[in-house]
mmCIF file of N, CA and C in Angstrom:
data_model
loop_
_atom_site.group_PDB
_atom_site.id
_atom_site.type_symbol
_atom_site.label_atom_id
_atom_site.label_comp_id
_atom_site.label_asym_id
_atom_site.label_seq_id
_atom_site.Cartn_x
_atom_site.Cartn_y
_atom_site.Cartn_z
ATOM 1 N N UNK A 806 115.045 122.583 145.030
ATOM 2 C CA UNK A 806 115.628 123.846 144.643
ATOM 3 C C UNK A 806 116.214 124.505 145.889
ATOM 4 N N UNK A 807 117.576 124.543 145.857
ATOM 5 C CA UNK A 807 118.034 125.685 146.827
ATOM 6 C C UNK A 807 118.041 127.044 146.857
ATOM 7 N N UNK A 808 117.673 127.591 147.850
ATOM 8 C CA UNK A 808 117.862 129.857 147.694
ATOM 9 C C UNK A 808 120.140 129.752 147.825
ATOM 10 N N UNK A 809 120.049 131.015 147.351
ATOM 11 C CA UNK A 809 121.210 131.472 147.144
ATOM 12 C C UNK A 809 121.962 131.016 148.198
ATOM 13 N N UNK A 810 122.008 131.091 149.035
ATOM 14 C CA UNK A 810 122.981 130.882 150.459
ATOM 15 C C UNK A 810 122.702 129.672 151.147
ATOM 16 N N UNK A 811 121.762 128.808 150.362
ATOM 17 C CA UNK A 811 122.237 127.059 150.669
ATOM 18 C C UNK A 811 123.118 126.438 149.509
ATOM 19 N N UNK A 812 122.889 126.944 148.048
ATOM 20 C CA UNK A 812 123.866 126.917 146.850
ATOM 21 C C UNK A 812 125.510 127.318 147.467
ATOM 22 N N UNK A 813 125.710 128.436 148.032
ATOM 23 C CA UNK A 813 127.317 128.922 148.025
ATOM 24 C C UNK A 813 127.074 127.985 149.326
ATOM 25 N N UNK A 814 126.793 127.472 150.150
ATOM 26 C CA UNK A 814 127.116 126.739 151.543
ATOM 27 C C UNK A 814 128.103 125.515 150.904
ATOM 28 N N UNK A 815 126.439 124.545 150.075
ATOM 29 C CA UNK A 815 127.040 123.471 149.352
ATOM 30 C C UNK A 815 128.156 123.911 148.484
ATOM 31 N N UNK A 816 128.228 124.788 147.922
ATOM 32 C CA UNK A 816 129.597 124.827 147.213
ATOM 33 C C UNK A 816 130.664 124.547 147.549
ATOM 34 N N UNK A 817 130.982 125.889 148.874
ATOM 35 C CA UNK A 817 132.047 125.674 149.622
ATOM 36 C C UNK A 817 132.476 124.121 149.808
ATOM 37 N N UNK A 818 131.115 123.309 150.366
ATOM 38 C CA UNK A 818 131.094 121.651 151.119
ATOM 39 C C UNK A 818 132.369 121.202 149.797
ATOM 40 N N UNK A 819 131.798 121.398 148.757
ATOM 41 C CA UNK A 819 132.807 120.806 147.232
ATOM 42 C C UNK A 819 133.877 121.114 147.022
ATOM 43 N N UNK A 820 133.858 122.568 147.185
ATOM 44 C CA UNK A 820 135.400 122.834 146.866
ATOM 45 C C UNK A 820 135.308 123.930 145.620
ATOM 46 N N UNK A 821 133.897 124.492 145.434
ATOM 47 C CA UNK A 821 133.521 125.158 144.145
ATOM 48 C C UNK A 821 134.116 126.939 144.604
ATOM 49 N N UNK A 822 135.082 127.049 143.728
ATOM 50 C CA UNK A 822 135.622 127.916 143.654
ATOM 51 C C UNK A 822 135.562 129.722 142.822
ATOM 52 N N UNK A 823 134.993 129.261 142.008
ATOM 53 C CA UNK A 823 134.326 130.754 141.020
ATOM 54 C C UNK A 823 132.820 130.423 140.612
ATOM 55 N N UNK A 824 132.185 131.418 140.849
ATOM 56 C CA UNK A 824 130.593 131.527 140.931
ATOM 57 C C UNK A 824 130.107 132.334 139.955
ATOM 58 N N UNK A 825 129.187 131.858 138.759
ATOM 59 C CA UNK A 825 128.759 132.480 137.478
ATOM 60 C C UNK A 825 127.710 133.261 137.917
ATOM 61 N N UNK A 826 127.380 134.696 138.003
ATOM 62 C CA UNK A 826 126.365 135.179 137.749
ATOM 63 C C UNK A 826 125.711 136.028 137.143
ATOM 64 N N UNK A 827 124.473 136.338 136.542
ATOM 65 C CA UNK A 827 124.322 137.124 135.828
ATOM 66 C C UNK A 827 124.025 138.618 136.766
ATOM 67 N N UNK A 828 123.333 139.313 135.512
ATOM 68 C CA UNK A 828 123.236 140.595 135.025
ATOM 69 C C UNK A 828 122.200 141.249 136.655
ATOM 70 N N UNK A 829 121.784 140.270 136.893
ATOM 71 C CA UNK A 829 120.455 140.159 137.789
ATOM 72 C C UNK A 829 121.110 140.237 139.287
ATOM 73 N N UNK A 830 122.003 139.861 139.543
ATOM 74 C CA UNK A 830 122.471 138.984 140.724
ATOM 75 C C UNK A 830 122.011 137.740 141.174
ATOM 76 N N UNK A 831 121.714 136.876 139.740
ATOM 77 C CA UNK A 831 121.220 135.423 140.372
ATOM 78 C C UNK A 831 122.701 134.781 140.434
ATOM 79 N N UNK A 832 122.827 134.447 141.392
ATOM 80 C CA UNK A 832 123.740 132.685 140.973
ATOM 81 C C UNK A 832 123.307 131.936 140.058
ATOM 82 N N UNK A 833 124.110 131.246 138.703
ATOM 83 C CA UNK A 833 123.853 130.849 138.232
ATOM 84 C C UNK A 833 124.831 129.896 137.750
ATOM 85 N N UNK A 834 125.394 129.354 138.396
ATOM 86 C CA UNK A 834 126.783 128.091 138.604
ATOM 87 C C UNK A 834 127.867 128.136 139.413
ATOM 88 N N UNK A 835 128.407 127.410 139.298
ATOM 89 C CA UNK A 835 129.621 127.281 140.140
ATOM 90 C C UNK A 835 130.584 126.175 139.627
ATOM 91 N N UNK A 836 131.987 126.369 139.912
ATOM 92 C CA UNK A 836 132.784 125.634 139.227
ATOM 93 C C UNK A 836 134.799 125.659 140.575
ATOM 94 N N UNK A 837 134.742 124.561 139.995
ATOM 95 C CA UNK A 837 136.596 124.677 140.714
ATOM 96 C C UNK A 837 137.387 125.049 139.884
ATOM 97 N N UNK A 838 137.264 125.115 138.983
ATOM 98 C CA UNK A 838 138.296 125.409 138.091
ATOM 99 C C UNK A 838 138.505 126.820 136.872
ATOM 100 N N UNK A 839 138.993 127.775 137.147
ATOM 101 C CA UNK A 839 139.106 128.776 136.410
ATOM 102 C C UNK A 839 138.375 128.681 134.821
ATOM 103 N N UNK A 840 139.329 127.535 134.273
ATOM 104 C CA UNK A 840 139.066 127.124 132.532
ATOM 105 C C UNK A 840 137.889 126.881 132.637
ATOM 106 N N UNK A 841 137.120 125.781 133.713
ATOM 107 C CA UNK A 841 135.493 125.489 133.538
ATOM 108 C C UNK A 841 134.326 126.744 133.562
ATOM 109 N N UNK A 842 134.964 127.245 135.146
ATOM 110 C CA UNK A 842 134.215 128.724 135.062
ATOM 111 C C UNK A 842 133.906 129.916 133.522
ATOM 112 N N UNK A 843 135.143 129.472 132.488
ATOM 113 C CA UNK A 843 134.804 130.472 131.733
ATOM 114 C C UNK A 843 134.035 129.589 130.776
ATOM 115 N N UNK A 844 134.109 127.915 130.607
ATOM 116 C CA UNK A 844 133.217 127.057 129.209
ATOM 117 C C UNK A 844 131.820 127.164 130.324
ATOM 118 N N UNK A 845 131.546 127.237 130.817
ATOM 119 C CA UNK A 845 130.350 127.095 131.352
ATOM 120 C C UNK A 845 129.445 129.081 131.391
ATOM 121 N N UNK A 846 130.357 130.424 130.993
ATOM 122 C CA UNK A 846 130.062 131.372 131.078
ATOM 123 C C UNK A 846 129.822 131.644 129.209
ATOM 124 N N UNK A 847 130.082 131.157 128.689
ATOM 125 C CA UNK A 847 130.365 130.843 127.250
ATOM 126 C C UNK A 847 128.828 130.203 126.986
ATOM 127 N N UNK A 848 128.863 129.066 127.626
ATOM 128 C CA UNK A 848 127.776 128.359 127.461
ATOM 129 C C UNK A 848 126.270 128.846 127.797
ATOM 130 N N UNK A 849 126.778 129.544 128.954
ATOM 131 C CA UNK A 849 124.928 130.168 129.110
ATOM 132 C C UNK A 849 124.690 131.341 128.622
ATOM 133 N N UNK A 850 126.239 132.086 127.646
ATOM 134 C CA UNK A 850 125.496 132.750 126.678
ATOM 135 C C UNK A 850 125.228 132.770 125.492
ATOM 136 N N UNK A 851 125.938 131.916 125.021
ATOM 137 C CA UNK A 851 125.207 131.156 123.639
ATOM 138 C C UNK A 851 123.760 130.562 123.784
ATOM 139 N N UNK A 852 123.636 129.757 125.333
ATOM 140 C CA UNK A 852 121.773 129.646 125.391
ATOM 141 C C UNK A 852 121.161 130.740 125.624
ATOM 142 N N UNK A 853 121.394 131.733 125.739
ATOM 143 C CA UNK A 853 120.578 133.018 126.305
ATOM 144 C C UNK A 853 120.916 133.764 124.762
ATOM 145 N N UNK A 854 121.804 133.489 123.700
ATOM 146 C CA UNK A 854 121.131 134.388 122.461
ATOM 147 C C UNK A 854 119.867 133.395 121.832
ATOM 148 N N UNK A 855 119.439 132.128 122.096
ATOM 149 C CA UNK A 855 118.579 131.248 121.828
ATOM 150 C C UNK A 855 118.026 132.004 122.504
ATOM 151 N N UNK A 856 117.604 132.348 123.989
ATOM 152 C CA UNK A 856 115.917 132.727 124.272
ATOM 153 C C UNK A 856 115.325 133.671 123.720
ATOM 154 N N UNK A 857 114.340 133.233 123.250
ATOM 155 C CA UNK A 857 113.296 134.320 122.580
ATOM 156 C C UNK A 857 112.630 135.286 123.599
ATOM 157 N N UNK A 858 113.028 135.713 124.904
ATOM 158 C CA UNK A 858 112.852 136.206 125.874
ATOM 159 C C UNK A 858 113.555 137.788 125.815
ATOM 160 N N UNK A 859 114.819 136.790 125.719
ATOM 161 C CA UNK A 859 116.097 138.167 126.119
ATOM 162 C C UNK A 859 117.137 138.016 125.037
ATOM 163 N N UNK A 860 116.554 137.391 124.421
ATOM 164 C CA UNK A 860 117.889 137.472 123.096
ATOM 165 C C UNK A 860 119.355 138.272 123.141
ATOM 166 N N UNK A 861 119.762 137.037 124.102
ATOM 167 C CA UNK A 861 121.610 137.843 124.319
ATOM 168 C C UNK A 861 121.106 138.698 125.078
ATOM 169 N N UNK A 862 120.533 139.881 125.982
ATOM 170 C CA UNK A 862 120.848 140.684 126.483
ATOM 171 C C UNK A 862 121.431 140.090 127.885
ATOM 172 N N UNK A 863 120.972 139.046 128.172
ATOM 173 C CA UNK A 863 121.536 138.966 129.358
ATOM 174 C C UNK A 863 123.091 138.952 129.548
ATOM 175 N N UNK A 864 123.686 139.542 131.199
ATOM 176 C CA UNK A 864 125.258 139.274 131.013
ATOM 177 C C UNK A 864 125.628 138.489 132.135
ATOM 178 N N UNK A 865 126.590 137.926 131.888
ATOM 179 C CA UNK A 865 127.067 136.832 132.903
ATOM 180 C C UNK A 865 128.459 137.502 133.205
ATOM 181 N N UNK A 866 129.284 137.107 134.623
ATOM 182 C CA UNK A 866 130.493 137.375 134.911
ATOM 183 C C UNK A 866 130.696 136.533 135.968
ATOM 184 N N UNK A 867 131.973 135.998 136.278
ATOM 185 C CA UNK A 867 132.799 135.069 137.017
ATOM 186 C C UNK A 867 132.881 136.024 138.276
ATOM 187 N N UNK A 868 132.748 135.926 139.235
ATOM 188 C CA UNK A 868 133.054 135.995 140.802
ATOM 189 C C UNK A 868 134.290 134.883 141.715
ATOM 190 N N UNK A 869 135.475 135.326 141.815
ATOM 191 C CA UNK A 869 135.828 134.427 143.124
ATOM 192 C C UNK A 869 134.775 134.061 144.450
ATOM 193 N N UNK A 870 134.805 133.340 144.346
ATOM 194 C CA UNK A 870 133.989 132.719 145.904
ATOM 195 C C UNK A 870 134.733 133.589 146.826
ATOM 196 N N UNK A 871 134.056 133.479 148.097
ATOM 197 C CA UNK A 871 134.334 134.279 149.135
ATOM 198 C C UNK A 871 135.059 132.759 150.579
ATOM 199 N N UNK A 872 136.178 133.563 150.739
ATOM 200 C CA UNK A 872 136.438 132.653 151.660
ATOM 201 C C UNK A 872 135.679 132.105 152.822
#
């Protein structure tokens, strides 16, 4: 498991360009590609109206990476 700032290091290493995170300020993906960034922001909130935790409350939003 990486902390936050070995995740955006390796990113950068890739080439990962927009960074999913939620409501919290976790990182919670990363992606190169605009279109992926939003099926993958789609995706963890359709699993997050599944948790019986937080049912949908959680929110996710796309970040540009930082140069």
């Amino acid at each position: 498991m990486m902390n936050r700032d070995q995740a955006i290091a390796y990113g950068k290493r890739i080439g990962v360009r927009y960074h999913i995170y939620n409501n919290h300020g976790c990182l919670v993906g990363g992606t190169k590609t605009r279109e992926d960034a939003e099926a993958m922001k789609r995706r963890f909130e359709m699993e997050d109206r599944k948790n019986p935790w937080t049912r949908g409350t959680t929110r996710f939003e796309i970040r540009e990476a930082q140069a």
